[in-house]
JSON list of C-alpha atoms in Angstrom, two decimals:
[
{"chain": "R", "resi": 632, "resn": "UNK", "atom": "CA", "xyz": [7.60, -7.48, -7.63]},
{"chain": "R", "resi": 633, "resn": "UNK", "atom": "CA", "xyz": [9.49, -6.99, -4.40]},
{"chain": "R", "resi": 634, "resn": "UNK", "atom": "CA", "xyz": [7.90, -6.17, -1.06]},
{"chain": "R", "resi": 635, "resn": "UNK", "atom": "CA", "xyz": [9.39, -2.66, -1.26]},
{"chain": "R", "resi": 636, "resn": "UNK", "atom": "CA", "xyz": [7.84, -2.14, -4.71]},
{"chain": "R", "resi": 637, "resn": "UNK", "atom": "CA", "xyz": [4.46, -3.39, -3.46]},
{"chain": "R", "resi": 638, "resn": "UNK", "atom": "CA", "xyz": [4.62, -1.03, -0.47]},
{"chain": "R", "resi": 639, "resn": "UNK", "atom": "CA", "xyz": [5.43, 1.84, -2.85]},
{"chain": "R", "resi": 640, "resn": "UNK", "atom": "CA", "xyz": [2.28, 1.03, -4.86]},
{"chain": "R", "resi": 641, "resn": "UNK", "atom": "CA", "xyz": [0.17, 1.16, -1.69]},
{"chain": "R", "resi": 642, "resn": "UNK", "atom": "CA", "xyz": [1.74, 4.48, -0.65]},
{"chain": "R", "resi": 643, "resn": "UNK", "atom": "CA", "xyz": [1.12, 5.90, -4.13]},
{"chain": "R", "resi": 644, "resn": "UNK", "atom": "CA", "xyz": [-2.54, 4.80, -3.91]},
{"chain": "R", "resi": 645, "resn": "UNK", "atom": "CA", "xyz": [-3.09, 6.44, -0.49]},
{"chain": "R", "resi": 646, "resn": "UNK", "atom": "CA", "xyz": [-1.30, 9.63, -1.57]},
{"chain": "R", "resi": 647, "resn": "UNK", "atom": "CA", "xyz": [-3.33, 9.84, -4.79]},
{"chain": "R", "resi": 648, "resn": "UNK", "atom": "CA", "xyz": [-6.60, 9.36, -2.90]},
{"chain": "R", "resi": 649, "resn": "UNK", "atom": "CA", "xyz": [-5.65, 12.04, -0.36]},
{"chain": "R", "resi": 650, "resn": "UNK", "atom": "CA", "xyz": [-4.90, 14.41, -3.25]},
{"chain": "R", "resi": 651, "resn": "UNK", "atom": "CA", "xyz": [-8.13, 13.63, -5.12]},
{"chain": "R", "resi": 652, "resn": "UNK", "atom": "CA", "xyz": [-6.23, 11.98, -7.97]},
{"chain": "R", "resi": 653, "resn": "UNK", "atom": "CA", "xyz": [-8.81, 9.30, -8.77]},
{"chain": "R", "resi": 654, "resn": "UNK", "atom": "CA", "xyz": [-7.29, 8.58, -12.17]},
{"chain": "R", "resi": 655, "resn": "UNK", "atom": "CA", "xyz": [-4.17, 7.29, -10.43]},
{"chain": "R", "resi": 656, "resn": "UNK", "atom": "CA", "xyz": [-6.14, 5.26, -7.86]},
{"chain": "R", "resi": 657, "resn": "UNK", "atom": "CA", "xyz": [-8.12, 3.64, -10.69]},
{"chain": "R", "resi": 658, "resn": "UNK", "atom": "CA", "xyz": [-4.94, 2.95, -12.67]},
{"chain": "R", "resi": 659, "resn": "UNK", "atom": "CA", "xyz": [-3.44, 1.20, -9.64]},
{"chain": "R", "resi": 660, "resn": "UNK", "atom": "CA", "xyz": [-6.42, -1.16, -9.36]},
{"chain": "R", "resi": 661, "resn": "UNK", "atom": "CA", "xyz": [-6.27, -4.32, -11.46]},
{"chain": "R", "resi": 662, "resn": "UNK", "atom": "CA", "xyz": [-9.15, -4.84, -13.87]},
{"chain": "R", "resi": 663, "resn": "UNK", "atom": "CA", "xyz": [-10.37, -7.74, -11.70]},
{"chain": "R", "resi": 664, "resn": "UNK", "atom": "CA", "xyz": [-9.93, -5.69, -8.50]},
{"chain": "R", "resi": 665, "resn": "UNK", "atom": "CA", "xyz": [-12.14, -6.57, -5.50]},
{"chain": "R", "resi": 666, "resn": "UNK", "atom": "CA", "xyz": [-12.62, -4.27, -2.51]},
{"chain": "R", "resi": 667, "resn": "UNK", "atom": "CA", "xyz": [-13.98, -5.51, 0.82]},
{"chain": "R", "resi": 668, "resn": "UNK", "atom": "CA", "xyz": [-15.44, -2.64, 2.87]},
{"chain": "R", "resi": 669, "resn": "UNK", "atom": "CA", "xyz": [-17.53, -3.00, 6.04]},
{"chain": "R", "resi": 670, "resn": "UNK", "atom": "CA", "xyz": [-20.30, -0.69, 4.79]},
{"chain": "R", "resi": 671, "resn": "UNK", "atom": "CA", "xyz": [-20.77, -2.42, 1.43]},
{"chain": "R", "resi": 672, "resn": "UNK", "atom": "CA", "xyz": [-23.14, -5.35, 1.05]},
{"chain": "R", "resi": 673, "resn": "UNK", "atom": "CA", "xyz": [-20.32, -7.46, -0.37]},
{"chain": "R", "resi": 674, "resn": "UNK", "atom": "CA", "xyz": [-17.08, -7.11, -2.30]},
{"chain": "R", "resi": 675, "resn": "UNK", "atom": "CA", "xyz": [-17.02, -4.18, -4.74]},
{"chain": "R", "resi": 676, "resn": "UNK", "atom": "CA", "xyz": [-15.48, -4.37, -8.19]},
{"chain": "R", "resi": 677, "resn": "UNK", "atom": "CA", "xyz": [-13.12, -1.73, -9.58]},
{"chain": "R", "resi": 678, "resn": "UNK", "atom": "CA", "xyz": [-15.91, 0.53, -10.88]},
{"chain": "R", "resi": 679, "resn": "UNK", "atom": "CA", "xyz": [-17.89, 0.32, -7.64]},
{"chain": "R", "resi": 680, "resn": "UNK", "atom": "CA", "xyz": [-14.77, 1.07, -5.59]},
{"chain": "R", "resi": 681, "resn": "UNK", "atom": "CA", "xyz": [-13.96, 4.09, -7.78]},
{"chain": "R", "resi": 682, "resn": "UNK", "atom": "CA", "xyz": [-17.56, 5.35, -7.46]},
{"chain": "R", "resi": 683, "resn": "UNK", "atom": "CA", "xyz": [-17.29, 5.05, -3.67]},
{"chain": "R", "resi": 684, "resn": "UNK", "atom": "CA", "xyz": [-14.12, 7.16, -3.75]},
{"chain": "R", "resi": 685, "resn": "UNK", "atom": "CA", "xyz": [-15.96, 9.88, -5.70]},
{"chain": "R", "resi": 686, "resn": "UNK", "atom": "CA", "xyz": [-18.72, 9.94, -3.06]},
{"chain": "R", "resi": 687, "resn": "UNK", "atom": "CA", "xyz": [-16.36, 10.05, -0.10]},
{"chain": "R", "resi": 688, "resn": "UNK", "atom": "CA", "xyz": [-14.26, 12.86, -1.59]},
{"chain": "R", "resi": 689, "resn": "UNK", "atom": "CA", "xyz": [-17.41, 14.86, -2.42]},
{"chain": "R", "resi": 690, "resn": "UNK", "atom": "CA", "xyz": [-18.58, 14.50, 1.20]},
{"chain": "R", "resi": 691, "resn": "UNK", "atom": "CA", "xyz": [-15.12, 15.02, 2.76]},
{"chain": "R", "resi": 692, "resn": "UNK", "atom": "CA", "xyz": [-13.17, 17.26, 0.36]},
{"chain": "R", "resi": 693, "resn": "UNK", "atom": "CA", "xyz": [-10.21, 17.64, 2.76]},
{"chain": "R", "resi": 694, "resn": "UNK", "atom": "CA", "xyz": [-9.98, 13.84, 3.10]},
{"chain": "R", "resi": 695, "resn": "UNK", "atom": "CA", "xyz": [-6.47, 12.78, 4.10]},
{"chain": "R", "resi": 696, "resn": "UNK", "atom": "CA", "xyz": [-5.05, 9.33, 4.83]},
{"chain": "R", "resi": 697, "resn": "UNK", "atom": "CA", "xyz": [-1.80, 9.17, 6.75]},
{"chain": "R", "resi": 698, "resn": "UNK", "atom": "CA", "xyz": [0.14, 5.91, 6.75]},
{"chain": "R", "resi": 699, "resn": "UNK", "atom": "CA", "xyz": [1.00, 5.32, 10.40]},
{"chain": "R", "resi": 700, "resn": "UNK", "atom": "CA", "xyz": [2.59, 1.89, 9.97]},
{"chain": "R", "resi": 701, "resn": "UNK", "atom": "CA", "xyz": [3.16, -0.40, 7.03]},
{"chain": "R", "resi": 702, "resn": "UNK", "atom": "CA", "xyz": [4.75, -3.76, 6.38]},
{"chain": "R", "resi": 703, "resn": "UNK", "atom": "CA", "xyz": [4.67, -6.32, 3.63]},
{"chain": "R", "resi": 704, "resn": "UNK", "atom": "CA", "xyz": [5.08, -10.01, 3.07]},
{"chain": "R", "resi": 705, "resn": "UNK", "atom": "CA", "xyz": [5.19, -11.57, -0.38]},
{"chain": "R", "resi": 706, "resn": "UNK", "atom": "CA", "xyz": [2.42, -10.01, -2.48]},
{"chain": "R", "resi": 707, "resn": "UNK", "atom": "CA", "xyz": [0.58, -8.54, 0.55]},
{"chain": "R", "resi": 708, "resn": "UNK", "atom": "CA", "xyz": [0.88, -5.06, 2.06]},
{"chain": "R", "resi": 709, "resn": "UNK", "atom": "CA", "xyz": [-0.58, -4.26, 5.49]},
{"chain": "R", "resi": 710, "resn": "UNK", "atom": "CA", "xyz": [-1.12, -0.61, 6.44]},
{"chain": "R", "resi": 711, "resn": "UNK", "atom": "CA", "xyz": [-2.47, 1.13, 9.51]},
{"chain": "R", "resi": 712, "resn": "UNK", "atom": "CA", "xyz": [-3.93, 4.42, 8.38]},
{"chain": "R", "resi": 713, "resn": "UNK", "atom": "CA", "xyz": [-5.34, 7.49, 10.04]},
{"chain": "R", "resi": 714, "resn": "UNK", "atom": "CA", "xyz": [-8.14, 9.13, 8.09]},
{"chain": "R", "resi": 715, "resn": "UNK", "atom": "CA", "xyz": [-8.99, 12.75, 8.85]},
{"chain": "R", "resi": 716, "resn": "UNK", "atom": "CA", "xyz": [-11.22, 15.33, 7.27]},
{"chain": "R", "resi": 717, "resn": "UNK", "atom": "CA", "xyz": [-14.24, 17.57, 7.62]},
{"chain": "R", "resi": 718, "resn": "UNK", "atom": "CA", "xyz": [-17.62, 16.51, 6.37]},
{"chain": "R", "resi": 719, "resn": "UNK", "atom": "CA", "xyz": [-19.05, 19.24, 4.15]},
{"chain": "R", "resi": 720, "resn": "UNK", "atom": "CA", "xyz": [-21.18, 17.23, 1.71]},
{"chain": "R", "resi": 721, "resn": "UNK", "atom": "CA", "xyz": [-24.10, 14.80, 1.77]},
{"chain": "R", "resi": 722, "resn": "UNK", "atom": "CA", "xyz": [-23.28, 11.17, 2.46]},
{"chain": "R", "resi": 723, "resn": "UNK", "atom": "CA", "xyz": [-25.52, 8.15, 3.03]},
{"chain": "R", "resi": 724, "resn": "UNK", "atom": "CA", "xyz": [-28.57, 10.39, 2.69]},
{"chain": "R", "resi": 725, "resn": "UNK", "atom": "CA", "xyz": [-27.51, 12.66, 5.55]},
{"chain": "R", "resi": 726, "resn": "UNK", "atom": "CA", "xyz": [-26.70, 16.34, 5.08]},
{"chain": "R", "resi": 727, "resn": "UNK", "atom": "CA", "xyz": [-23.35, 17.57, 6.33]},
{"chain": "R", "resi": 728, "resn": "UNK", "atom": "CA", "xyz": [-22.98, 19.63, 9.47]},
{"chain": "R", "resi": 729, "resn": "UNK", "atom": "CA", "xyz": [-19.21, 20.21, 9.48]},
{"chain": "R", "resi": 730, "resn": "UNK", "atom": "CA", "xyz": [-18.41, 17.02, 11.39]},
{"chain": "R", "resi": 731, "resn": "UNK", "atom": "CA", "xyz": [-14.73, 16.30, 11.99]},
{"chain": "R", "resi": 732, "resn": "UNK", "atom": "CA", "xyz": [-13.69, 12.79, 10.97]},
{"chain": "R", "resi": 733, "resn": "UNK", "atom": "CA", "xyz": [-10.75, 11.06, 12.63]},
{"chain": "R", "resi": 734, "resn": "UNK", "atom": "CA", "xyz": [-10.53, 7.26, 12.49]},
{"chain": "R", "resi": 735, "resn": "UNK", "atom": "CA", "xyz": [-7.94, 4.53, 12.17]},
{"chain": "R", "resi": 736, "resn": "UNK", "atom": "CA", "xyz": [-8.23, 2.02, 9.35]},
{"chain": "R", "resi": 737, "resn": "UNK", "atom": "CA", "xyz": [-6.49, -1.30, 8.91]},
{"chain": "R", "resi": 738, "resn": "UNK", "atom": "CA", "xyz": [-5.93, -1.87, 5.20]},
{"chain": "R", "resi": 739, "resn": "UNK", "atom": "CA", "xyz": [-4.64, -4.97, 3.45]},
{"chain": "R", "resi": 740, "resn": "UNK", "atom": "CA", "xyz": [-3.75, -5.04, -0.25]},
{"chain": "R", "resi": 741, "resn": "UNK", "atom": "CA", "xyz": [-2.91, -8.01, -2.42]},
{"chain": "R", "resi": 742, "resn": "UNK", "atom": "CA", "xyz": [-0.69, -7.04, -5.36]},
{"chain": "R", "resi": 743, "resn": "UNK", "atom": "CA", "xyz": [-0.09, -8.51, -8.78]},
{"chain": "R", "resi": 744, "resn": "UNK", "atom": "CA", "xyz": [2.25, -6.97, -11.36]},
{"chain": "R", "resi": 745, "resn": "UNK", "atom": "CA", "xyz": [2.27, -3.57, -9.65]},
{"chain": "R", "resi": 746, "resn": "UNK", "atom": "CA", "xyz": [-1.51, -3.30, -9.30]},
{"chain": "R", "resi": 747, "resn": "UNK", "atom": "CA", "xyz": [-3.97, -3.91, -6.47]},
{"chain": "R", "resi": 748, "resn": "UNK", "atom": "CA", "xyz": [-5.92, -7.11, -7.07]},
{"chain": "R", "resi": 749, "resn": "UNK", "atom": "CA", "xyz": [-7.77, -7.27, -3.78]},
{"chain": "R", "resi": 750, "resn": "UNK", "atom": "CA", "xyz": [-8.16, -4.87, -0.87]},
{"chain": "R", "resi": 751, "resn": "UNK", "atom": "CA", "xyz": [-9.69, -5.05, 2.59]},
{"chain": "R", "resi": 752, "resn": "UNK", "atom": "CA", "xyz": [-10.51, -2.14, 4.93]},
{"chain": "R", "resi": 753, "resn": "UNK", "atom": "CA", "xyz": [-11.43, -2.72, 8.58]},
{"chain": "R", "resi": 754, "resn": "UNK", "atom": "CA", "xyz": [-12.24, -0.03, 11.12]},
{"chain": "R", "resi": 755, "resn": "UNK", "atom": "CA", "xyz": [-14.59, 0.93, 13.94]},
{"chain": "R", "resi": 756, "resn": "UNK", "atom": "CA", "xyz": [-17.71, 1.38, 11.80]},
{"chain": "R", "resi": 757, "resn": "UNK", "atom": "CA", "xyz": [-19.89, 2.58, 14.68]},
{"chain": "R", "resi": 758, "resn": "UNK", "atom": "CA", "xyz": [-17.45, 5.39, 15.53]},
{"chain": "R", "resi": 759, "resn": "UNK", "atom": "CA", "xyz": [-17.19, 6.32, 11.84]},
{"chain": "R", "resi": 760, "resn": "UNK", "atom": "CA", "xyz": [-20.98, 6.47, 11.41]},
{"chain": "R", "resi": 761, "resn": "UNK", "atom": "CA", "xyz": [-21.30, 8.56, 14.59]},
{"chain": "R", "resi": 762, "resn": "UNK", "atom": "CA", "xyz": [-18.61, 10.98, 13.35]},
{"chain": "R", "resi": 763, "resn": "UNK", "atom": "CA", "xyz": [-20.37, 11.24, 9.98]},
{"chain": "R", "resi": 764, "resn": "UNK", "atom": "CA", "xyz": [-23.62, 12.09, 11.75]},
{"chain": "R", "resi": 765, "resn": "UNK", "atom": "CA", "xyz": [-25.38, 9.07, 10.24]},
{"chain": "R", "resi": 766, "resn": "UNK", "atom": "CA", "xyz": [-26.20, 7.52, 13.65]},
{"chain": "R", "resi": 767, "resn": "UNK", "atom": "CA", "xyz": [-26.14, 8.67, 17.26]},
{"chain": "R", "resi": 768, "resn": "UNK", "atom": "CA", "xyz": [-23.60, 7.29, 19.71]},
{"chain": "R", "resi": 769, "resn": "UNK", "atom": "CA", "xyz": [-25.09, 4.11, 21.18]},
{"chain": "R", "resi": 770, "resn": "UNK", "atom": "CA", "xyz": [-25.53, 4.32, 24.93]},
{"chain": "R", "resi": 771, "resn": "UNK", "atom": "CA", "xyz": [-24.63, 1.09, 26.61]},
{"chain": "R", "resi": 772, "resn": "UNK", "atom": "CA", "xyz": [-25.26, 0.93, 30.33]},
{"chain": "R", "resi": 773, "resn": "UNK", "atom": "CA", "xyz": [-22.60, -0.10, 32.76]},
{"chain": "R", "resi": 774, "resn": "UNK", "atom": "CA", "xyz": [-22.72, -3.79, 33.53]},
{"chain": "R", "resi": 775, "resn": "UNK", "atom": "CA", "xyz": [-22.49, -4.46, 37.24]},
{"chain": "R", "resi": 776, "resn": "UNK", "atom": "CA", "xyz": [-20.59, -7.49, 38.35]},
{"chain": "R", "resi": 777, "resn": "UNK", "atom": "CA", "xyz": [-21.15, -9.42, 41.55]},
{"chain": "R", "resi": 778, "resn": "UNK", "atom": "CA", "xyz": [-18.15, -9.69, 43.81]}
]
């Protein structure tokens, strides 16, 4: 497939996820799909990734991913995303308190025959966990330097 076709697959995936269309997101994942996510203990398979999407949409029903930038090379698509939403459901064992979520994600997808074979998400996990209400903002003192 061409780079343009691969980018279209990625856009379709993000749009489907933002619209809660998990059938389409699952259809776009290859059967041997692997998802690398900072908050997972290791790579997730297709079923585990789909289950994670169910949980995130239940916790953030107005979940929306905006593609800010995207480029491709060969079978790879690189996207910078902005994720926004309001937390109104339980997540990671913590009850919701109406927290606003607004983070940037760097996503990389490897394509094969119009489907996502492997995917990586990277983002500021501490900021995300603070916004979710899972942890408190760490307080790091100012480091004084000698002049």
